[in-house]
Amino acid sequence: MGLSANVLNILGLVFLSHASYEHSLLPSAAQAPPQSSILPSVIDPNINLPIDVVLETIVSVLLLCAGVVLSSPDLKPIQWNVWAGRLERSKDARQIKGFGQGGGNPYAALEERPGFLDIRAKRKEFAAWVKDGGQGDKVQ
Amino acid sequence: MSLALLEPPTNANPQTALTLSQKAPTFYKSQASWSLPYPLSLFVNNESQEKWQAYENIFLACLRTGDNQSAYLYLEELTDRFGKENERVTALRGLYAEATANTAKELEYVMKHYEEILVEAPSVFAIRKRRVALLRSLGRTAEAIGALTNLVDTSPTDAEAWSELADLYLSQGSYDQAIFSLEEVLLVMPNAWNIHAKLGEVIYLSANAKEAGPEQLKALSESMRRFCRSIELCDDYLRGYYGLQLTTSRLLGALQTTKKSQQVASDPVAGDLAPPSIDAVKKLNEVATAKLAEIVRKGTAGEKGWDGYSASELIAARELLDRGTQQIQR
């Protein structure tokens, strides 16, 4: 997806610059076009462009639009259950990205309760773990 | 700075705590900073939030692994930076004193110190919590519960304190009080999916303690509803599905044995819900079994995006599933 989106972006940019370059070369661009018969004078764009330059511009802008949308990163979940499910499911989603950013379940502290940490029990548990040879990977 | 240092160490497994505490000396050296005399020092910024978070984490990890010297170094740094009066630092100093106390007398002294602080400044919640934790650690559970109820009386929105209170009551087998405390936690934090699951577990335990009958049926269906809510809040929640599977299997049996006339009629005034119909419970049971099987399969294989489940929980879920299939085979 990333490669094709980049190709679209580059193509769009090339066509867009080519169209404007061609436009600048045209001798007719300098002359004012005849007044439009349908449009009122206020919104008459007053430009004089051959149809191929117009088409090229439109196509290149469309290509760029598609390329930018396709190359944008994945959307982040805005539904609570989807976001929470991702935290439970994958380690990547739980990774800490900085101070106060990322991390797992924000409510896990309600069950760990760092304010009530029983340090003496934790020390004993650790000493027992070392005595066991530090093998058993006790999770929690 | 390595981001691993920002990982909260309190509930990590011993291996993580050990690696964290082994980093202590090198990290300390890397943070040694020079400072310019006063007016110039304002132009230099050599500290960040990350730094102090890492200091606290390493301090806790060192205390846990018994590396008192490194812990003391870090504690002194924290004290120098934030002052002895800082609530968090006071609690950390208390933690250090607790951890390094060797005799019952020294622990008594720490307790006395906490009480002295509280006489002067009764609103230091960090110290009030430490006092409760120390009481609990000393086995004086009744006193701890008393102090904690006092604490939540003063500060009823402290979810952590309510949760600790629930845990204390649960350790004493007082299910009703534990359920009440957990419901208080949910009043403060209604989206905490793990607390919904925990409440479901406690209600399930209380249902086990009851005699078979309408009361037990009511508790089981309440527990099932709590697990349903936790799953609603969190997709693919292993703990929630585990509970749902367990409660629905029990409920199926209970619903079939309890006669219709015996079931407690729903009382809309009290907010009681009628017990669920057998069909609904059956469907939920099927959903839970299918989902558990999927989670176990993907989690054990470690598929991309499914590697976050704890190994022991996966094993427990597999055992539950195996038990279910054995019953069907019989």
PDB file of C-alpha atoms in Angstrom, chain B residues 15 53 63 68 70 72 117 121 130 149 206 221 227 238 244 247 260 299 316:
ATOM      1  CA  GLN B  15      12.981 -10.935  36.389  1.00  0.00           C
ATOM      2  CA  GLN B  53       9.774   8.806  37.078  1.00  0.00           C
ATOM      3  CA  LEU B  63      14.047  -2.029  47.325  1.00  0.00           C
ATOM      4  CA  ASN B  68      19.357  -1.154  49.805  1.00  0.00           C
ATOM      5  CA  SER B  70      21.328   1.847  45.479  1.00  0.00           C
ATOM      6  CA  TYR B  72      19.216   4.858  49.354  1.00  0.00           C
ATOM      7  CA  ILE B 117       3.159  12.841  60.741  1.00  0.00           C
ATOM      8  CA  ALA B 121      -0.972  16.877  58.941  1.00  0.00           C
ATOM      9  CA  ARG B 130       1.221   3.643  53.885  1.00  0.00           C
ATOM     10  CA  THR B 149     -12.939   3.055  56.165  1.00  0.00           C
ATOM     11  CA  SER B 206     -20.229 -15.182  47.027  1.00  0.00           C
ATOM     12  CA  SER B 221     -26.964 -14.005  37.014  1.00  0.00           C
ATOM     13  CA  PHE B 227     -18.757 -10.164  32.984  1.00  0.00           C
ATOM     14  CA  LEU B 238      -9.792 -13.013  28.143  1.00  0.00           C
ATOM     15  CA  LEU B 244     -18.726 -15.564  31.258  1.00  0.00           C
ATOM     16  CA  THR B 247     -20.921 -18.395  35.137  1.00  0.00           C
ATOM     17  CA  LYS B 260     -39.937 -21.515  37.961  1.00  0.00           C
ATOM     18  CA  GLY B 299      -2.698 -16.173  21.722  1.00  0.00           C
ATOM     19  CA  ALA B 316      -6.087 -21.492  32.608  1.00  0.00           C
TER      20      ALA B 316
END
